[in-house]
Every structure is written in structure tokens, then in C-alpha cells.
C-alpha positions as a printed NumPy array, in Angstrom:
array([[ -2.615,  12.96 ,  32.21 ],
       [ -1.995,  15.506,  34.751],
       [ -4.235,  18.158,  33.648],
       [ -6.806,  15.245,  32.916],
       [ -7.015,  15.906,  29.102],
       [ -7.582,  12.681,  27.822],
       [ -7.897,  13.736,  23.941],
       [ -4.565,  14.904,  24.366],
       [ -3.688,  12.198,  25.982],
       [ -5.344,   9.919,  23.287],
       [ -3.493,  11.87 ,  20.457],
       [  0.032,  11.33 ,  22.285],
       [ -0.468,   7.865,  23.043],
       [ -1.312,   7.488,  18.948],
       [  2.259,   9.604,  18.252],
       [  3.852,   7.75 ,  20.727],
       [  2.615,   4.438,  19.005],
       [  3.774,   5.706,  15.38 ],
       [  7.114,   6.412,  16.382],
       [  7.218,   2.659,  17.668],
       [  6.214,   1.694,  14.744],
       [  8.948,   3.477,  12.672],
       [ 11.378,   1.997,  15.048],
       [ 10.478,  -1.335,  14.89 ],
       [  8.984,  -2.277,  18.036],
       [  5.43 ,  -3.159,  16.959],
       [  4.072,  -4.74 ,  20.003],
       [  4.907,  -1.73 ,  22.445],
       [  3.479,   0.2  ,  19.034],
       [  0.287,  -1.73 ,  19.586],
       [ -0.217,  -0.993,  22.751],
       [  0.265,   2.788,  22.822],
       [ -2.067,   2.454,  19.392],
       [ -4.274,   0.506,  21.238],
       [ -5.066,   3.456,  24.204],
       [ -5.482,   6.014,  21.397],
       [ -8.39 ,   3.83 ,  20.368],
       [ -9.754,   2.888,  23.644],
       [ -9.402,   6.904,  24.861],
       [-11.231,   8.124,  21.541],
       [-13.684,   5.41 ,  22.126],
       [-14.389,   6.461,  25.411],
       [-14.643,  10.35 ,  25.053],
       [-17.082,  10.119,  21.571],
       [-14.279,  11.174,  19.334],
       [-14.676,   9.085,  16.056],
       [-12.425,  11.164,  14.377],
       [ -9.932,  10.052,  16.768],
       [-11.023,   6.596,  16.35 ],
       [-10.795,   6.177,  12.951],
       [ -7.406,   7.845,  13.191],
       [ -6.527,   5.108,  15.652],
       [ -7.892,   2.115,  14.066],
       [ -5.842,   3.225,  10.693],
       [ -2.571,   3.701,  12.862],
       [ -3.442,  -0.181,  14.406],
       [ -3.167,  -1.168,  10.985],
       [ -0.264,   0.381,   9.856],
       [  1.237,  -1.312,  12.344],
       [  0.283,  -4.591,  11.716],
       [  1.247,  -3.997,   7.734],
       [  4.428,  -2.933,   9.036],
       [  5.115,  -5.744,  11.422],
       [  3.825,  -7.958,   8.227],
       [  6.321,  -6.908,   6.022],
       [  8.861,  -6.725,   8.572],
       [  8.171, -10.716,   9.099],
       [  8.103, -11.636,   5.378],
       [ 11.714, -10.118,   4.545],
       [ 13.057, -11.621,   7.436],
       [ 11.388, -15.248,   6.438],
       [ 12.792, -17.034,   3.223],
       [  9.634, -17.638,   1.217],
       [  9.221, -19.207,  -2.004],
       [  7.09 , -16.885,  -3.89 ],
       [  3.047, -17.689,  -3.543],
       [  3.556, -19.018,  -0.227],
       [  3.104, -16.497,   3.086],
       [  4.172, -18.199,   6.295],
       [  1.314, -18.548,   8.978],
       [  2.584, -15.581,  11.397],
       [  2.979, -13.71 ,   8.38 ],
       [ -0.332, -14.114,   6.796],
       [ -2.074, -13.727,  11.137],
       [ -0.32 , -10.288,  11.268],
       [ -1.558,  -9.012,   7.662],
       [ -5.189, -10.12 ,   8.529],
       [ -5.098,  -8.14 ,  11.318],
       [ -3.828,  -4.71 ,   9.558],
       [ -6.464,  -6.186,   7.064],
       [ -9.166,  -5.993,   9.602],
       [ -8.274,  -2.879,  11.05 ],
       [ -8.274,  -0.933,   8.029],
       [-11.972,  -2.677,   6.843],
       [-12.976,  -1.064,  10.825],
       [-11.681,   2.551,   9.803],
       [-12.91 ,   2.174,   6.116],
       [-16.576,   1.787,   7.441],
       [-15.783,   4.607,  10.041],
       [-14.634,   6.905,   7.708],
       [-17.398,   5.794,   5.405],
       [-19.537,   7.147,   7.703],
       [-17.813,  10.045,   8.542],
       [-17.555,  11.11 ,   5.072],
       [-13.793,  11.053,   4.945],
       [-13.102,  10.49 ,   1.167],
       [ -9.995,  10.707,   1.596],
       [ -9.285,   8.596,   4.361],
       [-11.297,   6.264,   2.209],
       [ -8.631,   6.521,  -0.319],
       [ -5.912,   5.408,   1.873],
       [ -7.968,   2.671,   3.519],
       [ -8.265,   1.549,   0.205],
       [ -4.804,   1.59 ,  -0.982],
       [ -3.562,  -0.087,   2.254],
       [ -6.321,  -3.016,   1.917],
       [ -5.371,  -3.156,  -1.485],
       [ -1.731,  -3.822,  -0.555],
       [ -2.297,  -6.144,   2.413],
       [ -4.679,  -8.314,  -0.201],
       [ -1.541,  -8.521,  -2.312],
       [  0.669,  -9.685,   0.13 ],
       [ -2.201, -12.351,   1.403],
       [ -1.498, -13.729,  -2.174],
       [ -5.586, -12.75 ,  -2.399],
       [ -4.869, -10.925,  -6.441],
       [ -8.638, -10.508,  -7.398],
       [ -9.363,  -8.631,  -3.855],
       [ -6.574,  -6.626,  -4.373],
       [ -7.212,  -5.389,  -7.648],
       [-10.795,  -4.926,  -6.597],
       [ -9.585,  -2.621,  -3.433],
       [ -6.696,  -0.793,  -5.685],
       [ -9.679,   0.56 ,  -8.331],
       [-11.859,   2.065,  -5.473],
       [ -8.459,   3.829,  -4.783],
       [ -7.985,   5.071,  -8.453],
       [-11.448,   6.421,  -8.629],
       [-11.15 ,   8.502,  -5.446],
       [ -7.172,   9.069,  -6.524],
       [ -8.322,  10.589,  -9.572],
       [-11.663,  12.378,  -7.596],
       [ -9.531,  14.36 ,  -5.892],
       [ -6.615,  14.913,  -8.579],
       [ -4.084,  13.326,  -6.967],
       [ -1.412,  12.115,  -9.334],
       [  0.583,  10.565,  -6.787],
       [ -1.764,   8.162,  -5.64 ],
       [ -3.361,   7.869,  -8.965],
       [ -0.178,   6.782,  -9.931],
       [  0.832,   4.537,  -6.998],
       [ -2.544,   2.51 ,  -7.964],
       [ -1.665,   2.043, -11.413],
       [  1.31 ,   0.592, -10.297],
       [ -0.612,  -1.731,  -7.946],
       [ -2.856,  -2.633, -10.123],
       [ -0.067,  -4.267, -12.823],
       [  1.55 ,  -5.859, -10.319],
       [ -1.64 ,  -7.701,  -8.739],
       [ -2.896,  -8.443, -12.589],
       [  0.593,  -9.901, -13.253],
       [  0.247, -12.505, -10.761],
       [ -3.42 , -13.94 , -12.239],
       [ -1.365, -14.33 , -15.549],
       [ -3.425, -10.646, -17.609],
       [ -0.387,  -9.763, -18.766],
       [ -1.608,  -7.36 , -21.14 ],
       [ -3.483,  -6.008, -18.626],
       [ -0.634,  -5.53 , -16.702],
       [  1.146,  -3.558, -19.613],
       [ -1.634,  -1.321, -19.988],
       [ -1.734,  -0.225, -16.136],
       [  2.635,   0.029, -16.656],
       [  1.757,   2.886, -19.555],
       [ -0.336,   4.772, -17.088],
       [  2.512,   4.678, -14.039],
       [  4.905,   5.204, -16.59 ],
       [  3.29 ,   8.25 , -18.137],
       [  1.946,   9.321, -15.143],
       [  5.909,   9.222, -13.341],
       [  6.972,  11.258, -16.468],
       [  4.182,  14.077, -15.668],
       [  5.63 ,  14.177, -12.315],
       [  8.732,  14.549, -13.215],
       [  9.434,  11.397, -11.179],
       [ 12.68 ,   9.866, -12.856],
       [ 13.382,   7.049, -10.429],
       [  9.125,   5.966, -10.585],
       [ 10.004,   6.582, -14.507],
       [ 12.645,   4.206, -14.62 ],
       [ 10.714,   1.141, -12.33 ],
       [  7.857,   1.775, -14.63 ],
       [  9.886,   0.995, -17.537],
       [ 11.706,  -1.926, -15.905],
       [  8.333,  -3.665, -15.003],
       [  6.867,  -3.192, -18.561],
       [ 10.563,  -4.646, -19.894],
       [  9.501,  -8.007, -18.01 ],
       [  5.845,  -7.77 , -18.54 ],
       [  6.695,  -7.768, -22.564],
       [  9.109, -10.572, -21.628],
       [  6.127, -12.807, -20.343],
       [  4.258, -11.458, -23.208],
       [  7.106, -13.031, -25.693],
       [  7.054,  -9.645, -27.361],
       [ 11.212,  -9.187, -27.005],
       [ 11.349,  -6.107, -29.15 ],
       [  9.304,  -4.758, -26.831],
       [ 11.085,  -5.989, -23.608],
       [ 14.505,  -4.783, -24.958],
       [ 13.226,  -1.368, -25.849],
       [ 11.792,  -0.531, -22.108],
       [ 15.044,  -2.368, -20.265],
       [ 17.256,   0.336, -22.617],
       [ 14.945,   2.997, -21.406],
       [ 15.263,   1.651, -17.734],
       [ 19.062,   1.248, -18.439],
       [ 19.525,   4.899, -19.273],
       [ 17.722,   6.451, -16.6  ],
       [ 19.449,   4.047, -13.774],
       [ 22.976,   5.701, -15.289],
       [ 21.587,   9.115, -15.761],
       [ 20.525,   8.824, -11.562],
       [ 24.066,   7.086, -10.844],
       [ 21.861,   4.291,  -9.47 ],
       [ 24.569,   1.473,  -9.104]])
């Protein structure tokens, strides 16, 4: 501010805002969030913009999520403040998808994606959510990113769970599950296995369901994971 360099001051006031965020103080977050946009909206910088507008809804998915633990909920149902604060991060995140849409930010599409995706699932809104979490596989799997490839997989069973596509599900559990093996990720591995273990319980295939809960079983005492 002293030296009148308001993109650094923009970019600060965005750091500043994250590290809220982590901490758990959303509304200051906001605020500090907020000036990144404002600045970056003032000075032309729609790099900076988009970077802001993501950060705005970060927080709100945080603050979201931070709500819903803290709320008993029967499952299905999402408390009003709950399901205000997600439709915020919801429309923040549809403002930096068309930004970086524009810009030509595929990835930054990817995780504008992803995070609609999840917001959409915690709205209870399934079919949007599996709708947002493909446009993330395809650009996932664009850019060979196995991580994220992965993480939508995973998304994608859960959300097809919940509209009762079990088998569906199970499929999109194979591909996290071999996906977590390629990656050499055991504890991904093990959750992979433990969701397929109840999605062949729904599926009244019990074989199945035993076989994947040993496999989760194992790999929870191999990692010591009380």
C-alpha cells in the first residue's frame, strides 16, 4: 500500500484471505477475498480475478462444511444456512468457471469443476453433480492427471449411490480402486475397497461385499489404522 502497488496488494489481500480460511474465520476470510477481487477488478487483471473469485468460493465450501459437521442432520436434509453458504461457493465457482473459460485456463476449469461438482453433492442436487464431476474426468484425464482422475471416480460413485445406480456406483469404485493401486496410494486403496464392500452390500451380492471388506480389513492393519 505504501509503494502504491495495488496487484501486490491484491495478491496479499487474497493470501491473507486463504490463511483465514484455513483458520477458520471465514467472514474476515471473505473480506480480505473480497479486496483481492475488487483490486483485480479494478486494475484489468482477470487472471487475478478469476484467482479471486475461486478463493471466494473456497471459502464459502469451507464455511459450508464447517456448518454441516457442526449441525446434526439426518442424511438428505441440509439445514437452510447450510445450503445459503454452499450456493454461494456454488455461484462463485460458476463466475470463475466462465472466467477461466474465457481465459483458456483448462485447468482451472478442472478444479472449478471438481469443486461445483462437490458443492452439488452436498446441495443433495446428485444428477448436477455427476454431470459437473464428468467434465472434471475428461479434463482429469486431458491432462494425465491420475490424481484428479481418480478423485472424480470417486465422486462420481458416491453421487450415483445416492440416485439408487448401484452398479454404476461399483463400476466408478473399480476405477478409484485401480487407479489408488497405480498410485501406490494404500490408504485411497483401502476406502476404495471399503465403499465397493457396501456398494455390493446394497447390491445383495454378499460374496462380493465380504471379499472387498477383507481386502479393506487387511490394508487398515497393514497401515496400523486403529
Amino acid at each position: 500500500r505504501t509503494i502504491g502497488d495495488r496487484i501486490g496488494e491484491a495478491k496479499a489481500s487474497g493470501n491473507l484471505g486463504n490463511t483465514l480460511k484455513i483458520l477458520g474465520q471465514f467472514d474476515e476470510a471473505v473480506v480480505c477475498c473480497q479486496r483481492h477481487l475488487d483490486i483485480s477488478q479494478e486494475q484489468g487483471d482477470k487472471v487475478g480475478e478469476a484467482r479471486a473469485l475461486y478463493n471466494i468460493g473456497n471459502v464459502y465450501h469451507a464455511k459450508g462444511k464447517h456448518l454441516s459437521w457442526n449441525m446434526a442432520q439426518d442424511p438428505g436434509y441440509v439445514p437452510q444456512e447450510v445450503k445459503e453458504t454452499l450456493q454461494k461457493a456454488s455461484e462463485y465457482y460458476e463466475r470463475n468457471l466462465s472466467l477461466v473459460k474465457e481465459l483458456g485456463d483448462r485447468a482451472a476449469q478442472g478444479r472449478a469443476y471438481g469443486n461445483l461438482g462437490n458443492t452439488q453433492y452436498l446441495l443433495g442436487n446428485f444428477s448436477e453433480a455427476i454431470a459437473f464431476h464428468k467434465e472434471r474426468l475428461a479434463i482429469a484425464k486431458e491432462f494425465g492427471d491420475k490424481a484428479a482422475e481418480r478423485r472424480a471416480y470417486s465422486n462420481l460413485g458416491n453421487a450415483h449411490i445416492f440416485l439408487g445406480r448401484f452398479d454404476i456406483s461399483a463400476e466408478y469404485y473399480k476405477k478409484t480402486l485401480q487407479l489408488s493401486r497405480q498410485l501406490k496410494d494404500q490408504a485411497v486403496e483401502a476406502q476404495a475397497c471399503y465403499s465397493l464392500g457396501n456398494t455390493y452390500t446394497l447390491l445383495q451380492d454378499y460374496e462380493r461385499a465380504i471379499e472387498y471388506h477383507l481386502k479393506h480389513l487387511v490394508i487398515a492393519q497393514e497401515l496400523g489404522d486403529r
